[in-house]
Amino acid sequence: SLTDKLSLVFKKLRGHGKLTEQNIQEALREVRMALLEADVHFRVVKDFIESVRGRAVGEEVMASLTPAQQVVKIVHQELVTLMGSENRQIRLSGNPPVPLMFVGLHGCGKTTTVAKLARLLKGNGRVPYMVSADVYRPAAVEQLHTLASQIEVDFYEPHQGEEPLEICKKAQDNAVRRGCDTLLIDTAGRLHFDEILMDELREIKRVIPPKEILLVADAMTGQDAVNIAKSFNDQLGIDGVILTKMDGDARGGAALSIRAVTGSPIKFIGVGEKIEAIEAFHPDRMAARILG
Amino acid sequence: FSGRGAIDQDLLDELEEFLITADLGIRTASRLLEAIQDRTKSKDCDSPEKVKEVIQREILEILKAGERPVHIDQKPFVFMVVGVNGVGKTATIGKLAKYYQNGVERIIFAAADTFRAAAIEQLEIWAHRAGAQLIKHHRGADPSAVAYDAVHASRARSADLLFIDTAGRLHTQVNLMEELKKIKRIVRREMPQAPHEVLLVLDATTGQNAIAQARLFHEALEVTGIALTKLDGTAKGGIIVAICQELGIPIHYVGVGEHLDDLHPFNAEQFIQALFA
Ligand SMILES: Nc1nc2c(ncn2[C@@H]2O[C@H](COP(=O)(O)OP(=O)(O)OP(=O)(O)O)[C@@H](O)[C@H]2O)c(=O)[nH]1
Ligand SMILES: Nc1nc2c(ncn2[C@@H]2O[C@H](COP(=O)(O)OP(=O)(O)OP(=O)(O)O)[C@@H](O)[C@H]2O)c(=O)[nH]1
Ligand SMILES: [Mg+2]
Ligand SMILES: [Mg+2]
């Protein structure tokens, strides 16, 4: 673990008497390594290490009898501060049906996550309506409908040849007619630099407009997390993030990268394939996981 | 010529950032930079371009060892396609059928993902696109039973190729990894030497977790090749360097899009060109 590695660093340094700033450099190198191994982006790590350096060379470490634990404590605290946020709820105020749009790269778990959230909302007494605006992926609509039926939530049946924007507008009308109070829009996986597909999302944003745009991201994403998040945020504005497949053993450094470049809070985590497998995001647990 | 020392460090830092942001990982990046230290100290390695060439050659050596083509030398030649959730297994099967369609008369897909919503329907559409036949049961059926039927159908219909699609699963889910082992056992019991290719699909946007995925799937099933998908994105897929070096698993294919033609055999030179682009 990081604490063990740091203990080793300080053990061989302590033999030389009082700790120096140079000693702390070595400790911070171990921290840097841990964060990079956890897939935190290179630049985000650089900035983060700089931000903790001040505390790391301060009295709380230098004068400590357990400097290794102190450094880890500081790093952990700084990570929690970075990833913490008060607005981790999805905003549901405004005229019903409140539209929520889910976006992200291919295969990150959008469709499954939409269903998971619909179930949660229903459990909280809301009346969700689901729609798939994915006209590309084979059987995408069937997938969403199967899940919707499983949780007994109403969904929009698209007509042959309907385009995504049309589908969203009609779904919105239907949701109004049926007295639903939340509209969950599943979109097709797309690359963040695909102009045509990003335009499609911009149009839906312009016309609907969604109360929240949620970026769904895979916890095992590597350095590319920064490109994806920045691009989606610059082009659309991201109100919140849902990190999926957290039931795996990926350290999840993407969480820090995404938070650092977008400033958006992580609101939920996906913790399995089953429809119940969604939980609130806890920054302290995430920090411990990233540090390994 | 002491000014050169400072330039070297900046260049090495730059290279380290480049390698890490390409998902090679800090350990592989450090190993590579160390390995080229001696070569770059010589006086004919006097420019950033020269240093870049040295590191490219080093990576090429690692990846070249992973460039071993698949020989379709059995009939039916059986692919078992595995990997974690959402990486592109089902789409890759569709693309592989297209890739191998020349001179091939009959291709069969086995819908052994009996768990996920609309998994069978999704594979059915790909089968239609690729001109393949589909063996399926109902959702919730035993995947080994589907595999069993598919092997027998392949033999009975003299199929050239059989692709077994499996449900996504995390390498950490022990019972699901056992399920895969069982599918492989059943296939091998019904057809000696099959599956001839145990293809692990990895997503190029994945970070260091890909190494754990490769390791555990390999331990469970003896992976014979990797398909690296979504290389059409901005991710560089550098994780395959460590996988090649540490696990010795060949990279057989790369996926570069969502359509039937978006699959190529892995080529180390092209991969490195794209990596350094
Ligand atoms: N283990 C695990 N699997 C998940 C989780 N969320 C989604 N999945 C699985 O990930 C795979 C992809 O999920 P989808 O919902 O189809 O992903 P998507 O983003 O809609 O995919 P595209 O529409 O093709 O872009 C499926 O096998 C899901 O069951 C999670 O939190 N944990
Ligand atoms: N851009 C791009 N998208 C891809 C590629 N390969 C697959 N995809 C997309 O990734 C998503 C997931 O593909 P699937 O074939 O459903 O993946 P899977 O591994 O079978 O997923 P599960 O069965 O749910 O585990 C789909 O939207 C595919 O179109 C690729 O090479 N490039
Ligand atoms: Mg989807
Ligand atoms: Mg699949």
Short mmCIF file of N, CA and C in Angstrom, two decimals, chain B residues 169-263:
data_model
loop_
_atom_site.label_atom_id
_atom_site.label_comp_id
_atom_site.label_asym_id
_atom_site.label_seq_id
_atom_site.Cartn_x
_atom_site.Cartn_y
_atom_site.Cartn_z
N ARG B 169 -18.11 -9.54 -18.54
CA ARG B 169 -17.98 -9.84 -17.10
C ARG B 169 -16.66 -9.28 -16.62
N LEU B 170 -16.64 -8.89 -15.35
CA LEU B 170 -15.40 -8.38 -14.79
C LEU B 170 -14.51 -9.57 -14.43
N HIS B 171 -13.21 -9.41 -14.65
CA HIS B 171 -12.24 -10.49 -14.37
C HIS B 171 -12.21 -10.83 -12.88
N THR B 172 -12.80 -9.93 -12.08
CA THR B 172 -12.80 -10.16 -10.63
C THR B 172 -14.01 -10.97 -10.17
N GLN B 173 -14.94 -11.24 -11.10
CA GLN B 173 -16.13 -12.01 -10.72
C GLN B 173 -15.83 -13.50 -10.88
N VAL B 174 -15.43 -14.11 -9.80
CA VAL B 174 -14.93 -15.49 -9.84
C VAL B 174 -15.93 -16.47 -10.44
N ASN B 175 -17.20 -16.39 -10.04
CA ASN B 175 -18.20 -17.33 -10.55
C ASN B 175 -18.42 -17.15 -12.05
N LEU B 176 -18.31 -15.91 -12.53
CA LEU B 176 -18.51 -15.67 -13.97
C LEU B 176 -17.29 -16.13 -14.77
N MET B 177 -16.11 -16.06 -14.16
CA MET B 177 -14.91 -16.57 -14.83
C MET B 177 -15.01 -18.10 -14.89
N GLU B 178 -15.59 -18.70 -13.85
CA GLU B 178 -15.81 -20.16 -13.87
C GLU B 178 -16.78 -20.53 -14.99
N GLU B 179 -17.79 -19.67 -15.20
CA GLU B 179 -18.76 -19.92 -16.27
C GLU B 179 -18.05 -19.97 -17.62
N LEU B 180 -17.08 -19.06 -17.81
CA LEU B 180 -16.33 -19.05 -19.08
C LEU B 180 -15.50 -20.32 -19.23
N LYS B 181 -14.88 -20.73 -18.13
CA LYS B 181 -14.07 -21.96 -18.18
C LYS B 181 -14.94 -23.14 -18.58
N LYS B 182 -16.15 -23.14 -18.04
CA LYS B 182 -17.08 -24.24 -18.35
C LYS B 182 -17.45 -24.22 -19.83
N ILE B 183 -17.71 -23.04 -20.38
CA ILE B 183 -18.04 -22.93 -21.81
C ILE B 183 -16.89 -23.50 -22.63
N LYS B 184 -15.67 -23.11 -22.26
CA LYS B 184 -14.50 -23.60 -23.01
C LYS B 184 -14.36 -25.11 -22.90
N ARG B 185 -14.59 -25.62 -21.68
CA ARG B 185 -14.50 -27.08 -21.46
C ARG B 185 -15.49 -27.82 -22.33
N ILE B 186 -16.72 -27.34 -22.34
CA ILE B 186 -17.77 -27.99 -23.12
C ILE B 186 -17.41 -27.98 -24.61
N VAL B 187 -16.94 -26.83 -25.08
CA VAL B 187 -16.57 -26.72 -26.50
C VAL B 187 -15.45 -27.71 -26.82
N ARG B 188 -14.45 -27.76 -25.94
CA ARG B 188 -13.30 -28.65 -26.19
C ARG B 188 -13.70 -30.12 -26.13
N ARG B 189 -14.63 -30.40 -25.23
CA ARG B 189 -15.09 -31.79 -25.09
C ARG B 189 -15.80 -32.23 -26.37
N GLU B 190 -16.57 -31.30 -26.96
CA GLU B 190 -17.35 -31.64 -28.16
C GLU B 190 -16.54 -31.54 -29.43
N MET B 191 -15.42 -30.81 -29.37
CA MET B 191 -14.59 -30.65 -30.57
C MET B 191 -13.15 -30.46 -30.13
N PRO B 192 -12.34 -31.49 -30.28
CA PRO B 192 -10.95 -31.39 -29.81
C PRO B 192 -10.25 -30.19 -30.41
N GLN B 193 -9.47 -29.54 -29.56
CA GLN B 193 -8.68 -28.37 -29.95
C GLN B 193 -9.50 -27.08 -30.03
N ALA B 194 -10.83 -27.19 -30.07
CA ALA B 194 -11.63 -25.96 -30.08
C ALA B 194 -11.80 -25.48 -28.63
N PRO B 195 -12.01 -24.20 -28.39
CA PRO B 195 -11.93 -23.10 -29.34
C PRO B 195 -10.47 -22.86 -29.79
N HIS B 196 -10.28 -22.67 -31.07
CA HIS B 196 -8.94 -22.51 -31.62
C HIS B 196 -8.39 -21.13 -31.32
N GLU B 197 -9.28 -20.18 -31.16
CA GLU B 197 -8.87 -18.84 -30.79
C GLU B 197 -9.72 -18.37 -29.61
N VAL B 198 -9.05 -18.10 -28.48
CA VAL B 198 -9.74 -17.48 -27.35
C VAL B 198 -9.35 -16.01 -27.43
N LEU B 199 -10.26 -15.21 -27.95
CA LEU B 199 -9.96 -13.82 -28.25
C LEU B 199 -10.42 -12.91 -27.13
N LEU B 200 -9.46 -12.24 -26.49
CA LEU B 200 -9.78 -11.28 -25.43
C LEU B 200 -9.93 -9.91 -26.06
N VAL B 201 -11.08 -9.29 -25.83
CA VAL B 201 -11.31 -7.96 -26.38
C VAL B 201 -10.99 -6.93 -25.30
N LEU B 202 -10.12 -5.98 -25.65
CA LEU B 202 -9.75 -4.90 -24.75
C LEU B 202 -10.10 -3.57 -25.40
N ASP B 203 -10.56 -2.63 -24.57
CA ASP B 203 -10.94 -1.30 -25.04
C ASP B 203 -9.72 -0.39 -24.95
N ALA B 204 -9.39 0.28 -26.05
CA ALA B 204 -8.19 1.14 -26.07
C ALA B 204 -8.28 2.31 -25.08
N THR B 205 -9.49 2.65 -24.61
CA THR B 205 -9.58 3.76 -23.66
C THR B 205 -9.29 3.31 -22.23
N THR B 206 -9.10 2.02 -22.04
CA THR B 206 -8.84 1.49 -20.69
C THR B 206 -7.43 1.83 -20.24
N GLY B 207 -7.29 2.11 -18.96
CA GLY B 207 -5.98 2.39 -18.39
C GLY B 207 -5.32 1.13 -17.87
N GLN B 208 -4.59 1.25 -16.79
CA GLN B 208 -3.76 0.16 -16.29
C GLN B 208 -4.54 -1.09 -15.91
N ASN B 209 -5.84 -0.94 -15.70
CA ASN B 209 -6.66 -2.10 -15.35
C ASN B 209 -6.65 -3.17 -16.45
N ALA B 210 -6.31 -2.76 -17.68
CA ALA B 210 -6.26 -3.70 -18.81
C ALA B 210 -5.27 -4.83 -18.54
N ILE B 211 -4.21 -4.50 -17.81
CA ILE B 211 -3.19 -5.53 -17.52
C ILE B 211 -3.79 -6.59 -16.61
N ALA B 212 -4.54 -6.16 -15.59
CA ALA B 212 -5.21 -7.12 -14.69
C ALA B 212 -6.22 -7.94 -15.48
N GLN B 213 -6.94 -7.30 -16.37
CA GLN B 213 -7.93 -8.02 -17.20
C GLN B 213 -7.23 -9.11 -18.00
N ALA B 214 -6.17 -8.71 -18.70
CA ALA B 214 -5.45 -9.67 -19.55
C ALA B 214 -4.91 -10.82 -18.71
N ARG B 215 -4.34 -10.47 -17.57
CA ARG B 215 -3.73 -11.49 -16.71
C ARG B 215 -4.78 -12.51 -16.24
N LEU B 216 -5.90 -12.03 -15.73
CA LEU B 216 -6.88 -12.95 -15.16
C LEU B 216 -7.63 -13.76 -16.22
N PHE B 217 -7.96 -13.11 -17.36
CA PHE B 217 -8.62 -13.88 -18.42
C PHE B 217 -7.65 -14.94 -18.96
N HIS B 218 -6.37 -14.57 -19.01
CA HIS B 218 -5.36 -15.50 -19.52
C HIS B 218 -5.19 -16.68 -18.57
N GLU B 219 -5.15 -16.39 -17.28
CA GLU B 219 -5.02 -17.47 -16.29
C GLU B 219 -6.21 -18.42 -16.35
N ALA B 220 -7.38 -17.85 -16.61
CA ALA B 220 -8.59 -18.69 -16.62
C ALA B 220 -8.72 -19.50 -17.90
N LEU B 221 -8.35 -18.89 -19.04
CA LEU B 221 -8.73 -19.48 -20.32
C LEU B 221 -7.59 -19.73 -21.30
N GLU B 222 -6.41 -19.26 -21.00
CA GLU B 222 -5.31 -19.30 -21.98
C GLU B 222 -5.71 -18.50 -23.23
N VAL B 223 -5.67 -17.21 -23.10
CA VAL B 223 -6.03 -16.33 -24.20
C VAL B 223 -5.02 -16.51 -25.34
N THR B 224 -5.52 -16.65 -26.57
CA THR B 224 -4.60 -16.85 -27.70
C THR B 224 -4.39 -15.57 -28.50
N GLY B 225 -5.22 -14.57 -28.22
CA GLY B 225 -5.04 -13.32 -28.95
C GLY B 225 -5.90 -12.21 -28.38
N ILE B 226 -5.52 -10.99 -28.69
CA ILE B 226 -6.24 -9.81 -28.22
C ILE B 226 -6.77 -9.01 -29.39
N ALA B 227 -7.98 -8.48 -29.24
CA ALA B 227 -8.52 -7.51 -30.18
C ALA B 227 -8.61 -6.21 -29.41
N LEU B 228 -7.93 -5.19 -29.90
CA LEU B 228 -7.93 -3.88 -29.23
C LEU B 228 -8.90 -2.96 -29.98
N THR B 229 -10.00 -2.61 -29.32
CA THR B 229 -11.05 -1.84 -29.99
C THR B 229 -10.98 -0.34 -29.68
N LYS B 230 -11.78 0.41 -30.41
CA LYS B 230 -11.98 1.85 -30.19
C LYS B 230 -10.70 2.65 -30.36
N LEU B 231 -9.84 2.18 -31.24
CA LEU B 231 -8.60 2.92 -31.53
C LEU B 231 -8.88 4.12 -32.42
N ASP B 232 -10.14 4.26 -32.85
CA ASP B 232 -10.52 5.44 -33.63
C ASP B 232 -10.75 6.64 -32.72
N GLY B 233 -10.73 6.41 -31.41
CA GLY B 233 -10.87 7.52 -30.46
C GLY B 233 -9.55 8.24 -30.26
N THR B 234 -9.45 9.03 -29.20
CA THR B 234 -8.19 9.74 -28.93
C THR B 234 -7.26 8.92 -28.03
N ALA B 235 -7.77 7.82 -27.48
CA ALA B 235 -6.92 6.97 -26.65
C ALA B 235 -5.91 6.23 -27.54
N LYS B 236 -4.70 6.05 -27.03
CA LYS B 236 -3.63 5.47 -27.83
C LYS B 236 -3.47 3.95 -27.64
N GLY B 237 -4.09 3.41 -26.59
CA GLY B 237 -3.99 1.97 -26.37
C GLY B 237 -2.62 1.50 -25.93
N GLY B 238 -1.85 2.37 -25.31
CA GLY B 238 -0.49 2.03 -24.90
C GLY B 238 -0.40 0.87 -23.91
N ILE B 239 -1.53 0.51 -23.32
CA ILE B 239 -1.54 -0.62 -22.39
C ILE B 239 -1.08 -1.92 -23.04
N ILE B 240 -1.15 -2.03 -24.36
CA ILE B 240 -0.74 -3.30 -24.97
C ILE B 240 0.77 -3.50 -24.92
N VAL B 241 1.52 -2.42 -24.69
CA VAL B 241 2.97 -2.59 -24.62
C VAL B 241 3.33 -3.43 -23.39
N ALA B 242 2.76 -3.06 -22.25
CA ALA B 242 3.01 -3.84 -21.03
C ALA B 242 2.47 -5.25 -21.16
N ILE B 243 1.30 -5.37 -21.79
CA ILE B 243 0.67 -6.69 -21.93
C ILE B 243 1.54 -7.60 -22.79
N CYS B 244 2.05 -7.04 -23.88
CA CYS B 244 2.94 -7.81 -24.77
C CYS B 244 4.19 -8.24 -24.00
N GLN B 245 4.78 -7.26 -23.30
CA GLN B 245 6.05 -7.49 -22.63
C GLN B 245 5.91 -8.46 -21.45
N GLU B 246 4.86 -8.24 -20.65
CA GLU B 246 4.73 -9.02 -19.40
C GLU B 246 4.00 -10.35 -19.58
N LEU B 247 3.04 -10.39 -20.52
CA LEU B 247 2.24 -11.60 -20.64
C LEU B 247 2.48 -12.36 -21.94
N GLY B 248 3.10 -11.69 -22.90
CA GLY B 248 3.41 -12.36 -24.17
C GLY B 248 2.20 -12.77 -24.98
N ILE B 249 1.06 -12.12 -24.77
CA ILE B 249 -0.14 -12.47 -25.54
C ILE B 249 -0.11 -11.68 -26.85
N PRO B 250 -0.30 -12.34 -28.00
CA PRO B 250 -0.27 -11.61 -29.26
C PRO B 250 -1.49 -10.70 -29.43
N ILE B 251 -1.26 -9.61 -30.15
CA ILE B 251 -2.37 -8.73 -30.51
C ILE B 251 -2.78 -9.10 -31.92
N HIS B 252 -3.99 -9.57 -32.10
CA HIS B 252 -4.38 -10.03 -33.43
C HIS B 252 -5.13 -9.01 -34.26
N TYR B 253 -5.98 -8.23 -33.62
CA TYR B 253 -6.79 -7.29 -34.40
C TYR B 253 -6.92 -5.95 -33.69
N VAL B 254 -7.22 -4.93 -34.48
CA VAL B 254 -7.58 -3.64 -33.91
C VAL B 254 -8.93 -3.21 -34.48
N GLY B 255 -9.76 -2.63 -33.62
CA GLY B 255 -11.07 -2.13 -34.03
C GLY B 255 -10.99 -0.62 -34.14
N VAL B 256 -11.48 -0.09 -35.26
CA VAL B 256 -11.37 1.35 -35.49
C VAL B 256 -12.70 1.99 -35.86
N GLY B 257 -13.79 1.46 -35.35
CA GLY B 257 -15.08 2.10 -35.63
C GLY B 257 -16.22 1.13 -35.40
N GLU B 258 -17.42 1.61 -35.69
CA GLU B 258 -18.64 0.85 -35.39
C GLU B 258 -19.20 0.07 -36.57
N HIS B 259 -18.55 0.16 -37.74
CA HIS B 259 -19.11 -0.50 -38.91
C HIS B 259 -18.41 -1.80 -39.25
N LEU B 260 -19.03 -2.55 -40.11
CA LEU B 260 -18.60 -3.90 -40.49
C LEU B 260 -17.15 -3.95 -40.95
N ASP B 261 -16.67 -2.89 -41.61
CA ASP B 261 -15.31 -2.90 -42.17
C ASP B 261 -14.26 -2.39 -41.22
N ASP B 262 -14.69 -1.98 -40.02
CA ASP B 262 -13.75 -1.29 -39.13
C ASP B 262 -12.91 -2.22 -38.27
N LEU B 263 -12.27 -3.18 -38.95
CA LEU B 263 -11.37 -4.09 -38.22
C LEU B 263 -10.16 -4.36 -39.09
#
